[in-house]
Coordinates of C-alpha atoms in Angstrom, one line a residue:
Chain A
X153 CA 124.2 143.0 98.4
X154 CA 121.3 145.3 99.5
X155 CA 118.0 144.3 100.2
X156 CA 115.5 145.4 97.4
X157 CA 111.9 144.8 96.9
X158 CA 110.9 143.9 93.6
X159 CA 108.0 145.3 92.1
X160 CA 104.4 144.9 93.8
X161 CA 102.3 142.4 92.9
X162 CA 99.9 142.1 90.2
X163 CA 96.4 140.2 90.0
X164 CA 97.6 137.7 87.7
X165 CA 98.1 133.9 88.6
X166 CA 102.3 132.8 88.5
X167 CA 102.5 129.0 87.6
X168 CA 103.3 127.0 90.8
X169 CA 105.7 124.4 90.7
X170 CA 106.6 122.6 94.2
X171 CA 109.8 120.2 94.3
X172 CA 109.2 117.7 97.0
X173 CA 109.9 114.0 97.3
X174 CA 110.7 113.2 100.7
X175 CA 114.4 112.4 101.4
X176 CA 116.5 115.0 102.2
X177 CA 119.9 115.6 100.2
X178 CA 118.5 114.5 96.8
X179 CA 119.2 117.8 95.3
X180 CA 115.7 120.0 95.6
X181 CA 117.3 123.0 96.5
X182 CA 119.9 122.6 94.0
X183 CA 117.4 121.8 90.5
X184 CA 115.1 124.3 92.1
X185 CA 117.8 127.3 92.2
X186 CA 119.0 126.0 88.5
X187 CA 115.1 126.1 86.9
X188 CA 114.8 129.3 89.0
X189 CA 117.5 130.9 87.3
X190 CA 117.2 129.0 83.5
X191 CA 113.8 130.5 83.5
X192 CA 114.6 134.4 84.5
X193 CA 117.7 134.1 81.6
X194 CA 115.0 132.9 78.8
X195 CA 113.2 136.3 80.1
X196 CA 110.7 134.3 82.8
X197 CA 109.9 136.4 85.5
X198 CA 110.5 133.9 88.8
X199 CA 110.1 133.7 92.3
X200 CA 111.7 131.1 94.2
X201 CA 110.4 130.0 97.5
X202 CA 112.3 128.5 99.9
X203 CA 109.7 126.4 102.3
X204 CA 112.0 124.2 103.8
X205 CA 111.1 125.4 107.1
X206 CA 114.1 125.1 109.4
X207 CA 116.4 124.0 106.9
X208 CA 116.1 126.7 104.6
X209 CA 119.6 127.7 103.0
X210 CA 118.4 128.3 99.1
X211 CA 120.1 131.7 99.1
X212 CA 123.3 130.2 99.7
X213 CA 122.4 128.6 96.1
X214 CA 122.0 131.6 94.1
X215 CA 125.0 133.7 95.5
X216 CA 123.5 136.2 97.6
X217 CA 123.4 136.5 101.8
X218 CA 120.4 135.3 104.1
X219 CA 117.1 137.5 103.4
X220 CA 116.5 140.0 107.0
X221 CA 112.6 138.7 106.4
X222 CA 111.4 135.5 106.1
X223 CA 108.2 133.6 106.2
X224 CA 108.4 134.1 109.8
X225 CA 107.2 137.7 109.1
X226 CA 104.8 136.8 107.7
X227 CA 103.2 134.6 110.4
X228 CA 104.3 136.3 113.0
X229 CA 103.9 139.9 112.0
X230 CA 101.5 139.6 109.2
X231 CA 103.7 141.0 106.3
X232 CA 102.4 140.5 103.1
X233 CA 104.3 137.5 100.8
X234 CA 105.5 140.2 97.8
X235 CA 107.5 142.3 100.4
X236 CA 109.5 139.3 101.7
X237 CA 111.0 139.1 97.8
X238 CA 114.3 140.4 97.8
X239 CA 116.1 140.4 94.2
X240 CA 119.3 137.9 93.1
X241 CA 122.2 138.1 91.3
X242 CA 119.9 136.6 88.5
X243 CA 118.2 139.3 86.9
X244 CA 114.3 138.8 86.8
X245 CA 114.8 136.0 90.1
X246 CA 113.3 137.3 93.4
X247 CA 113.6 134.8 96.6
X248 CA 111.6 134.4 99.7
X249 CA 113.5 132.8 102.4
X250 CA 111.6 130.1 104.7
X251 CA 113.7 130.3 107.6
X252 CA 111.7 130.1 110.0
X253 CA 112.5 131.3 113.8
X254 CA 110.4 131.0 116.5
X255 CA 107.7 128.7 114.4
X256 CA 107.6 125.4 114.1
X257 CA 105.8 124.4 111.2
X258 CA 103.5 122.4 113.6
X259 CA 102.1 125.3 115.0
X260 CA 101.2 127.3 111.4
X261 CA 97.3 127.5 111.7
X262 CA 95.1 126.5 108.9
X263 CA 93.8 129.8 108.1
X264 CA 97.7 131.3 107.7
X265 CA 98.2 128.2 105.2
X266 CA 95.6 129.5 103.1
X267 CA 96.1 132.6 103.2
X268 CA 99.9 132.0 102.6
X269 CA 98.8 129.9 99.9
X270 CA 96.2 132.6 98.3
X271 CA 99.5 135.0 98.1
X272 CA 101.7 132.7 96.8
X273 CA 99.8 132.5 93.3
X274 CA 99.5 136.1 93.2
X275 CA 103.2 136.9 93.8
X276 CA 104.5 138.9 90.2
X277 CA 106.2 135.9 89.0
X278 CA 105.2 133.7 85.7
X279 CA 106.7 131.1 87.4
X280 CA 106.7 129.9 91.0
X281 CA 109.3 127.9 92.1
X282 CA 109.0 126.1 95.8
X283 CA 111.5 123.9 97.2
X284 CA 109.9 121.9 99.8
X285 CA 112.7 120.5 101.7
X286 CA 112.3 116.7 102.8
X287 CA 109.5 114.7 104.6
X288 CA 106.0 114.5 104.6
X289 CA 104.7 117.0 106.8
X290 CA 101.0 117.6 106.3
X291 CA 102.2 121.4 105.4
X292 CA 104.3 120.1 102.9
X293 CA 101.8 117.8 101.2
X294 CA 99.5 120.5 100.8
X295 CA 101.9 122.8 99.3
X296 CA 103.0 120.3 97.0
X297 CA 98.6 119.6 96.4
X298 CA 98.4 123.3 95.2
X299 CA 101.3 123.5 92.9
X300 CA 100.3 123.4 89.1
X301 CA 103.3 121.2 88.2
X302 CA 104.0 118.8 91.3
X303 CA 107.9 117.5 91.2
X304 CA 109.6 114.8 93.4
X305 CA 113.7 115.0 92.6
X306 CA 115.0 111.9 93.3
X307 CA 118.7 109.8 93.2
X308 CA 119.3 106.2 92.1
X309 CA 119.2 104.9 95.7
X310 CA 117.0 102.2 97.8
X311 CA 116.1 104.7 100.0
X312 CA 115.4 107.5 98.3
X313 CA 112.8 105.8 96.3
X314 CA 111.1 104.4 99.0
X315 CA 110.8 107.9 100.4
X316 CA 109.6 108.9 97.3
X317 CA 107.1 106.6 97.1
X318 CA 105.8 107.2 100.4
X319 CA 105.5 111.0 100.0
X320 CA 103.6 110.4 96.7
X321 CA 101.3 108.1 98.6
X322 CA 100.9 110.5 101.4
X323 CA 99.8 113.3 99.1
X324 CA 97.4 111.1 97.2
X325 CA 95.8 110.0 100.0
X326 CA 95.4 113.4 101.5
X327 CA 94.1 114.9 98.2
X328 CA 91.8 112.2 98.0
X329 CA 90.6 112.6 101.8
X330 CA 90.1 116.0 101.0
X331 CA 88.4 115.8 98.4
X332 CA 85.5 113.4 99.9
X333 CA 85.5 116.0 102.9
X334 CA 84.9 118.5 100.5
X335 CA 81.9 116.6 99.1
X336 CA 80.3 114.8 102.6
X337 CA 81.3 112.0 101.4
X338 CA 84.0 111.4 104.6
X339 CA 81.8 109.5 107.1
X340 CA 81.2 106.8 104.8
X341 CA 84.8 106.8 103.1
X342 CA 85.9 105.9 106.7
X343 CA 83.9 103.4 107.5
X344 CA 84.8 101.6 104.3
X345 CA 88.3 102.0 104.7
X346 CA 88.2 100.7 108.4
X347 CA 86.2 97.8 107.4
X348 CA 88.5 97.3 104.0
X349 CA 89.0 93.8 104.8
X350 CA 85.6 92.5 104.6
X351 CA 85.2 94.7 101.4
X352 CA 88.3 92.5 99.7
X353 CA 90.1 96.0 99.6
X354 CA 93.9 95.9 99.9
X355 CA 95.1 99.4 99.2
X356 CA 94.7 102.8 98.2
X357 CA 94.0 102.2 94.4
X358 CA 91.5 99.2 95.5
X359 CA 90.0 101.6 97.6
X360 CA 89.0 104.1 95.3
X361 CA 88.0 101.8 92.7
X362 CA 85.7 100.5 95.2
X363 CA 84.3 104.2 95.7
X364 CA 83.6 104.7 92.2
X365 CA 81.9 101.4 91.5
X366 CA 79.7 101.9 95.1
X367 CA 79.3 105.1 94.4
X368 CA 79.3 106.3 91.0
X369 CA 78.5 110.2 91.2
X370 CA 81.7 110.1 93.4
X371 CA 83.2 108.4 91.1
X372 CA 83.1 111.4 88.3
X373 CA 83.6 113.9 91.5
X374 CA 87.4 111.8 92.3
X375 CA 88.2 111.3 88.8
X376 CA 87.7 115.3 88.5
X377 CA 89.5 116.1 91.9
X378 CA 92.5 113.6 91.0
X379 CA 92.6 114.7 87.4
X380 CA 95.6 117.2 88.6
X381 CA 97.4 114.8 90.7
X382 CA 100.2 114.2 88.1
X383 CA 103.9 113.5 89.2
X384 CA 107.0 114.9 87.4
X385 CA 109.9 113.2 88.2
X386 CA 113.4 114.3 88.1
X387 CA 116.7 111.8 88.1
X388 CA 119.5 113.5 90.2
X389 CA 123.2 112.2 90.2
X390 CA 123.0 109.5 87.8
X391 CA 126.0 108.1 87.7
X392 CA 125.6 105.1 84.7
X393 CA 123.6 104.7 81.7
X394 CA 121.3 102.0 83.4
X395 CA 119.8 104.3 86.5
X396 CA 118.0 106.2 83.6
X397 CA 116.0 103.6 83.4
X398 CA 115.2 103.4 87.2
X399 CA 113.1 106.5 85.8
X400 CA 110.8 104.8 83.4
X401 CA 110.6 101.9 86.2
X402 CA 109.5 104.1 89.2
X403 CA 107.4 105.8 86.5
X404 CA 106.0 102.6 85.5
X405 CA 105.5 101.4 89.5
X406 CA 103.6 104.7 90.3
X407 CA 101.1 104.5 87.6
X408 CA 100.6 100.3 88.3
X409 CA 100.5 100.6 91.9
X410 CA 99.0 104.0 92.9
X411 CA 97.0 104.7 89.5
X412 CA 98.9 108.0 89.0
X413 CA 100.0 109.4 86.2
X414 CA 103.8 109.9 86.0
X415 CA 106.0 112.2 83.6
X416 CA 109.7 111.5 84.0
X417 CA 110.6 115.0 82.7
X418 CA 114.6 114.3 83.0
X419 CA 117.8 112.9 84.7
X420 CA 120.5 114.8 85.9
X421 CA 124.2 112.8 85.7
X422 CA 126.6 113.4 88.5
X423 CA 128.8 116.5 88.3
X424 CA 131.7 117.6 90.3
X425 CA 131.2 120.9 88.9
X426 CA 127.8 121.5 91.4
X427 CA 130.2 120.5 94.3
X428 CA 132.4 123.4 93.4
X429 CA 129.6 125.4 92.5
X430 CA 127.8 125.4 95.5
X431 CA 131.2 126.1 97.4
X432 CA 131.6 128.8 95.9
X433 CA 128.2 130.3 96.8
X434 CA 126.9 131.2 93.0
X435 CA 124.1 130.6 91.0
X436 CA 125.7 127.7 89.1
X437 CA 124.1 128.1 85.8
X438 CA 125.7 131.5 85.3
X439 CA 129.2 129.8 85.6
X440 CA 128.5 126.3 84.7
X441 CA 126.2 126.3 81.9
X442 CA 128.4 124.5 79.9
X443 CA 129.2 121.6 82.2
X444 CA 126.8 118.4 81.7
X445 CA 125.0 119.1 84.9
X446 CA 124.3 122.7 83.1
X447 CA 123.3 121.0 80.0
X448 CA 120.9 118.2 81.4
X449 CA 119.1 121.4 83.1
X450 CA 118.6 123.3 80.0
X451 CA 117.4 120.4 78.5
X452 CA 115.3 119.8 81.7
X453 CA 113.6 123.2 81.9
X454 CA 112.5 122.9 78.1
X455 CA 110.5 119.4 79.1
X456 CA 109.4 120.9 81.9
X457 CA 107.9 123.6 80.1
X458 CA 106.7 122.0 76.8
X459 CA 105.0 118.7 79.3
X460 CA 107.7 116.6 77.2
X461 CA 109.2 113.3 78.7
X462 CA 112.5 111.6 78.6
X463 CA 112.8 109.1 75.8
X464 CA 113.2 105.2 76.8
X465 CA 114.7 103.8 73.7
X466 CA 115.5 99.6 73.8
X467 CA 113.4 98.7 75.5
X468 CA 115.3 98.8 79.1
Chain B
X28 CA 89.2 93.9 68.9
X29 CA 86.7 96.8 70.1
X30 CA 88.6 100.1 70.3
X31 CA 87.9 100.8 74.0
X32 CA 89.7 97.2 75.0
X33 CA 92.8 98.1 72.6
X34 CA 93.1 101.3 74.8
X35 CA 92.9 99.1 78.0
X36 CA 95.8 97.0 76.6
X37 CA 97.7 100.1 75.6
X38 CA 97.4 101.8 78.8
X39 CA 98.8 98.7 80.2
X40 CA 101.6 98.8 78.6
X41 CA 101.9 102.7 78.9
X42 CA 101.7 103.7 75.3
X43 CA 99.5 106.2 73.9
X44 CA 97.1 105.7 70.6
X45 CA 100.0 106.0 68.1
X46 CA 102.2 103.5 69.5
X47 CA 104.0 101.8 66.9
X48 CA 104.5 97.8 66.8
X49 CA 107.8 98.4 68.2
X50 CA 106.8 100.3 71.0
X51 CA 104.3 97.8 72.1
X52 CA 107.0 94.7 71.9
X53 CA 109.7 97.2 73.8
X54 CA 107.3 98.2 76.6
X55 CA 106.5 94.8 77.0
X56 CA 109.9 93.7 77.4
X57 CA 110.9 96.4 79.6
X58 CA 107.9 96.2 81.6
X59 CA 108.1 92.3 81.8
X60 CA 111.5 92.9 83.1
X61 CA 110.4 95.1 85.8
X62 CA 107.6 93.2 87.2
X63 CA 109.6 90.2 86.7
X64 CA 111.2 91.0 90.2
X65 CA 114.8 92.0 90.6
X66 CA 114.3 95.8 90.4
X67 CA 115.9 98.2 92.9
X68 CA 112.4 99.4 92.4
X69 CA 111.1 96.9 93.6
X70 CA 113.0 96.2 96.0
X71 CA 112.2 99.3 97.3
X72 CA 108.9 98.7 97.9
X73 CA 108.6 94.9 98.9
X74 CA 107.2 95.8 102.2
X75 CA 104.4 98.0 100.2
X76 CA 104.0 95.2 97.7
X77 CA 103.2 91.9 98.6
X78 CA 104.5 89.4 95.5
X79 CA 101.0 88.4 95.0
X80 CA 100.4 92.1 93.6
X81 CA 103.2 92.1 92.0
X82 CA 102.4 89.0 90.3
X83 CA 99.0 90.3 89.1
X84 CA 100.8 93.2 87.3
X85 CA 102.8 91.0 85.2
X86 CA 100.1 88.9 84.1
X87 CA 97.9 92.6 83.1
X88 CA 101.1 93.2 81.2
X89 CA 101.7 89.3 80.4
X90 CA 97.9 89.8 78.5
X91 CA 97.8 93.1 77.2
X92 CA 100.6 92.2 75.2
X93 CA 99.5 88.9 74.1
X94 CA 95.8 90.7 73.1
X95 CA 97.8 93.5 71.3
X96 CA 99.6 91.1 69.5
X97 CA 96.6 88.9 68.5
X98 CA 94.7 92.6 67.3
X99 CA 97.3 93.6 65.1
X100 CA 98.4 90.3 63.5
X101 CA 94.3 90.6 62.7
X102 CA 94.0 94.0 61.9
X103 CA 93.4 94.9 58.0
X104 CA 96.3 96.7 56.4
X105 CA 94.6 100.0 56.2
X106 CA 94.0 100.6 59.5
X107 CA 97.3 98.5 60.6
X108 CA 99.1 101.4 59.3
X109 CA 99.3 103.0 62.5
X110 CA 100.5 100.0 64.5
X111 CA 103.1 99.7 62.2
X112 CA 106.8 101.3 62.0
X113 CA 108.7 100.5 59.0
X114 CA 111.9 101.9 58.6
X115 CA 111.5 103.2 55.1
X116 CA 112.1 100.8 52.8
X117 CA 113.1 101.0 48.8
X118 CA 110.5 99.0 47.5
X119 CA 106.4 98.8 48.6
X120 CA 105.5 96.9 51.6
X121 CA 103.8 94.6 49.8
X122 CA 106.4 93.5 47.4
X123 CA 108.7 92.6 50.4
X124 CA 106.3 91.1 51.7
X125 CA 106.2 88.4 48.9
X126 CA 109.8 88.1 49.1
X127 CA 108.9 86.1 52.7
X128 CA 107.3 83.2 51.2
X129 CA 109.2 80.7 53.6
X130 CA 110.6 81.7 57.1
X131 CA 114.1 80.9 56.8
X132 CA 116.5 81.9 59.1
X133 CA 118.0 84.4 57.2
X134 CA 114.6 85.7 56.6
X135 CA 113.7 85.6 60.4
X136 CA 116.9 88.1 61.1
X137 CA 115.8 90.4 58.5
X138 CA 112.1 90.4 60.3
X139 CA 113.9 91.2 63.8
X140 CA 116.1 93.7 62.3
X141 CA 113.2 95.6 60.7
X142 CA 111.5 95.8 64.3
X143 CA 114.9 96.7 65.7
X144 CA 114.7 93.9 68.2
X145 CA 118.2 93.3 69.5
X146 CA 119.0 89.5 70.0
X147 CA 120.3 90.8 74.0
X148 CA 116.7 91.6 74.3
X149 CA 115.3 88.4 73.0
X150 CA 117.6 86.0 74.6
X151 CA 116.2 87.6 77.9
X152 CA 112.5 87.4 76.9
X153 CA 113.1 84.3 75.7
X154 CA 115.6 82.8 78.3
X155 CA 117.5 81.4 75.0
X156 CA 121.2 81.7 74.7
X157 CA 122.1 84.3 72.2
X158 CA 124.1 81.7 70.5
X159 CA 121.1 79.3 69.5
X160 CA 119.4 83.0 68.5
X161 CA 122.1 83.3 66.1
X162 CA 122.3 79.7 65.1
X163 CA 118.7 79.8 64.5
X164 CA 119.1 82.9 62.1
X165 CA 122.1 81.7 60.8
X166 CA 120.7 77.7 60.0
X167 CA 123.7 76.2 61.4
X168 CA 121.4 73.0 61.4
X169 CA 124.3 70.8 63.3
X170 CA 124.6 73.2 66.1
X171 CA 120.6 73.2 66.8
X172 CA 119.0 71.3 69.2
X173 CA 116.5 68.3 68.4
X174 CA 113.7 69.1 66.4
X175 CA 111.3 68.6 69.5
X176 CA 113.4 71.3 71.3
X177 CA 113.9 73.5 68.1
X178 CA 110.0 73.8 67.6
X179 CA 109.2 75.4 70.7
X180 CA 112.5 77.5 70.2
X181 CA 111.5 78.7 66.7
X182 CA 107.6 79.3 67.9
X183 CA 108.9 81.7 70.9
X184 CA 110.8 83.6 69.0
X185 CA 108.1 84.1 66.1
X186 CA 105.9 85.2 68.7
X187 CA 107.7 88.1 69.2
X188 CA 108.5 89.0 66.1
X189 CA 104.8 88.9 65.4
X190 CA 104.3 86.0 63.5
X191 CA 102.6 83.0 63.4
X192 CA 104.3 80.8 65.2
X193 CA 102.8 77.7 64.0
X194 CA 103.5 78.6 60.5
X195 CA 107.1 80.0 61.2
X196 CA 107.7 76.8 63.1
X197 CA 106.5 74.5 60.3
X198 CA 108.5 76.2 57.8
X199 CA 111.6 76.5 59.5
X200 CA 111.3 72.5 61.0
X201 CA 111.2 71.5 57.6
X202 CA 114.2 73.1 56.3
X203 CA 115.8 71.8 59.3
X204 CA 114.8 68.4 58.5
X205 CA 115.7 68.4 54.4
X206 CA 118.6 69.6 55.6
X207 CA 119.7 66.9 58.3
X208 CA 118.9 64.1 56.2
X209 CA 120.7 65.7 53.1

């Protein structure tokens, strides 16, 4: 299939959402190519970013062939984010391909972040999709820090929450250290966090509660910065009735433990038809929109777009 | 209860302003059941979470539910209305209501039903074997424990189907007893 561009960009702000969650081979790529291409068939114009760097193999998701240019043109030779969209089988889907060459993503300076960043919400897209791929690289946090909606996919497994938990952690903590850089505030905020045992504070939550009663203009200035920082989680390969609720539980762990606000926007059960899908190198929900898998994402995208949550009925 | 603390309880318990009386008793239980330890979650995390902290949250949830409770057994009808989720019933509120002059068993599963408590649910709140549940509602009288045993059984159970447990308990106890010496 030929390369095209799609049309140049426009000065008008896409919505961003990131899908993150630390462990690999929970299904990111796989929701994020679904979404991507639920959205552009309800008429959505969509970009899907494919930022995990070294890994990056999105386009094998949507049916078409490697991108020539990736985001290692534009660090490397400075071409602009738009021109890196080629088009997909998906009418209205554009992709931009991560792969990444000669950079590791250790060595991607500050000011190309932000600048890659300052593109990406200009791209001609209504919605932004980026897969993140797994860990919790300080690139990846922040990506996931500027996304509008920010989504960790996640399967009924030990570890998999635990990496989830952790990468939720990590980007807390790194929005809130940024945020009392931001504001001067970083000095102090270190030397109460080195001296946390003498203050009685335990953790990340005790911490900040401690800022805020200390100090309360910094108080309203966290509160403000952290008012974004909500979590949409997503249930991949369910496989019985009771891992559903593992969604209201992690939901209900976040918000006790780390103060954050959690949406579990849905749950995906285990389908053999994505196995065969992805073999086949096509955009699954042209081909399996009736399977459950197809259904669950339909049903998915609609929460995700109308803020609505799954329903926890019985009480467990 | 002032209305800032009732949002404290119901943010505890995750529930937003219009949370219905069912809501609060099936957050609790779930959330009681969560924090009550064997969780994958959990289990997850126990290097994150020492049991102390864990601990701590079940006894925020352990309270919020027990001040909820207390609030809306308190609150005056009008404004109760909101707390409450009655399926929709043929005949006024208040007339049913009447019909409740004594807690019999009978009575007590029609209470439970109309909150859409299962008696799986209780039994595991409780730690009560669905079978006494059942014996209780059903006032098999021979098949229920002493009376000493039976009042604490009978109070537990009204406290979560929102009732008074003292008064449920008296009632109930002395049906039991007319009954045994009959």
């Amino acid at each position: 299939m030929p390369e095209e561009k799609t049309t140049p960009i426009e000065a008008q702000e896409g919505e961003i959402w990131a899908f993150g969650g630390g462990k690999g081979g929970t299904g990111k790529t796989f929701i994020t190519s679904c979404l991507g291409t639920c959205l552009a068939k309800r008429g959505r114009r969509v970009v899907l970013v494919d930022m995990d760097i070294g890994g990056a193999n999105l386009h094998s998701f949507i049916g078409i062939s490697r991108p020539q240019k990736s985001l290692t043109d534009f660090f490397e030779s400075g071409v602009s984010l738009s021109d890196l969209a080629v088009r997909t089988e998906v009418e209205n889907m554009a992709l931009i391909t991560g792969d990444i060459y000669s950079i590791t993503s250790d060595t991607i300076k500050f000011t190309q972040k932000m600048k890659l960043f300052r593109q990406l919400v200009k791209l001609n897209a209504q919605n932004i999709l980026v897969d993140l791929g797994a860990g919790s690289h300080l690139n990846t946090l922040d990506t996931f820090l500027i996304a509008d909606r920010m989504i960790v996919v996640l399967v009924p497994e030990i570890i998999a929450i635990e990496n989830m938990y952790h990468f939720v952690k990590n980007a807390l903590f790194r929005k809130v250290k940024k945020s009392l850089k931001e504001y001067g505030f970083r000095e102090i905020a270190q030397h109460i966090w080195d001296g946390r045992q003498s203050y009685g504070i335990k953790n990340l939550k005790e911490f900040m509660d401690y800022l805020k009663e200390s100090f309360p203009y910094l108080g309203t200035i966290l509160d403000e910065e952290l008012a974004g920082f909500k979590i949409t989680l997503i249930l991949n390969m369910v496989r019985a009735e009771q891992d559903i609720l593992l969604g209201a539980s992690i939901k209900s762990v976040l918000m006790k433990y780390l103060g954050v606000p959690v949406r579990f926007s849905g749950f995906i059960a285990y389908d053999d038809a994505v196995w065969k899908s992805v073999r086949e190198r096509k955009p699954f929900m042209l081909n399996y929109l009736s399977s459950s898998c197809g259904k669950a994402i339909e049903v998915l995208a609609d929460n995700l777009m109308e803020g609505k949550e799954v329903e926890i009925t019985g009480g467990f | 209860m002032p209305q800032e603390d009732l949002k404290k309880y119901f943010d505890i318990l995750e529930l937003g302003p219009s949370a219905t009386l069912r809501d609060v008793y099936n957050a609790y239980v779930r959330l009681k059941n969560l924090f009550s330890g064997d969780s994958i979650v959990l289990e997850a995390l126990a290097e994150e979470f020492p049991e102390k902290r864990r601990k701590k949250v079940l006894r925020q949830v352990e309270d919020a539910y027990a001040k909820l409770q207390a609030a809306l057994k308190n609150e005056p009808p009008k404004t109760s209305s909101m707390m409450t989720d009655e399926p929709p019933a043929e005949k006024p509120p208040s007339e049913k209501a009447v019909e409740f002059t004594s807690f019999s068993g009978p009575v007590l599963r029609e209470i439970r039903e109309r909150l859409g408590i299962r008696l799986d649910d209780l039994s595991k709140l409780l730690k009560l074997r669905v079978e006494l549940l059942k014996n209780i509602e059903a006032e098999k009288f021979d098949a229920l424990p002493e009376a000493t045993y039976l009042k604490g059984q009978v109070k537990s159970l009204a406290g979560c189907l929102f009732l008074n447990p003292d008064r449920v308990a008296a009632d109930y106890l002395k049906r039991f007893r007319e009954k045994k010496q009959k």
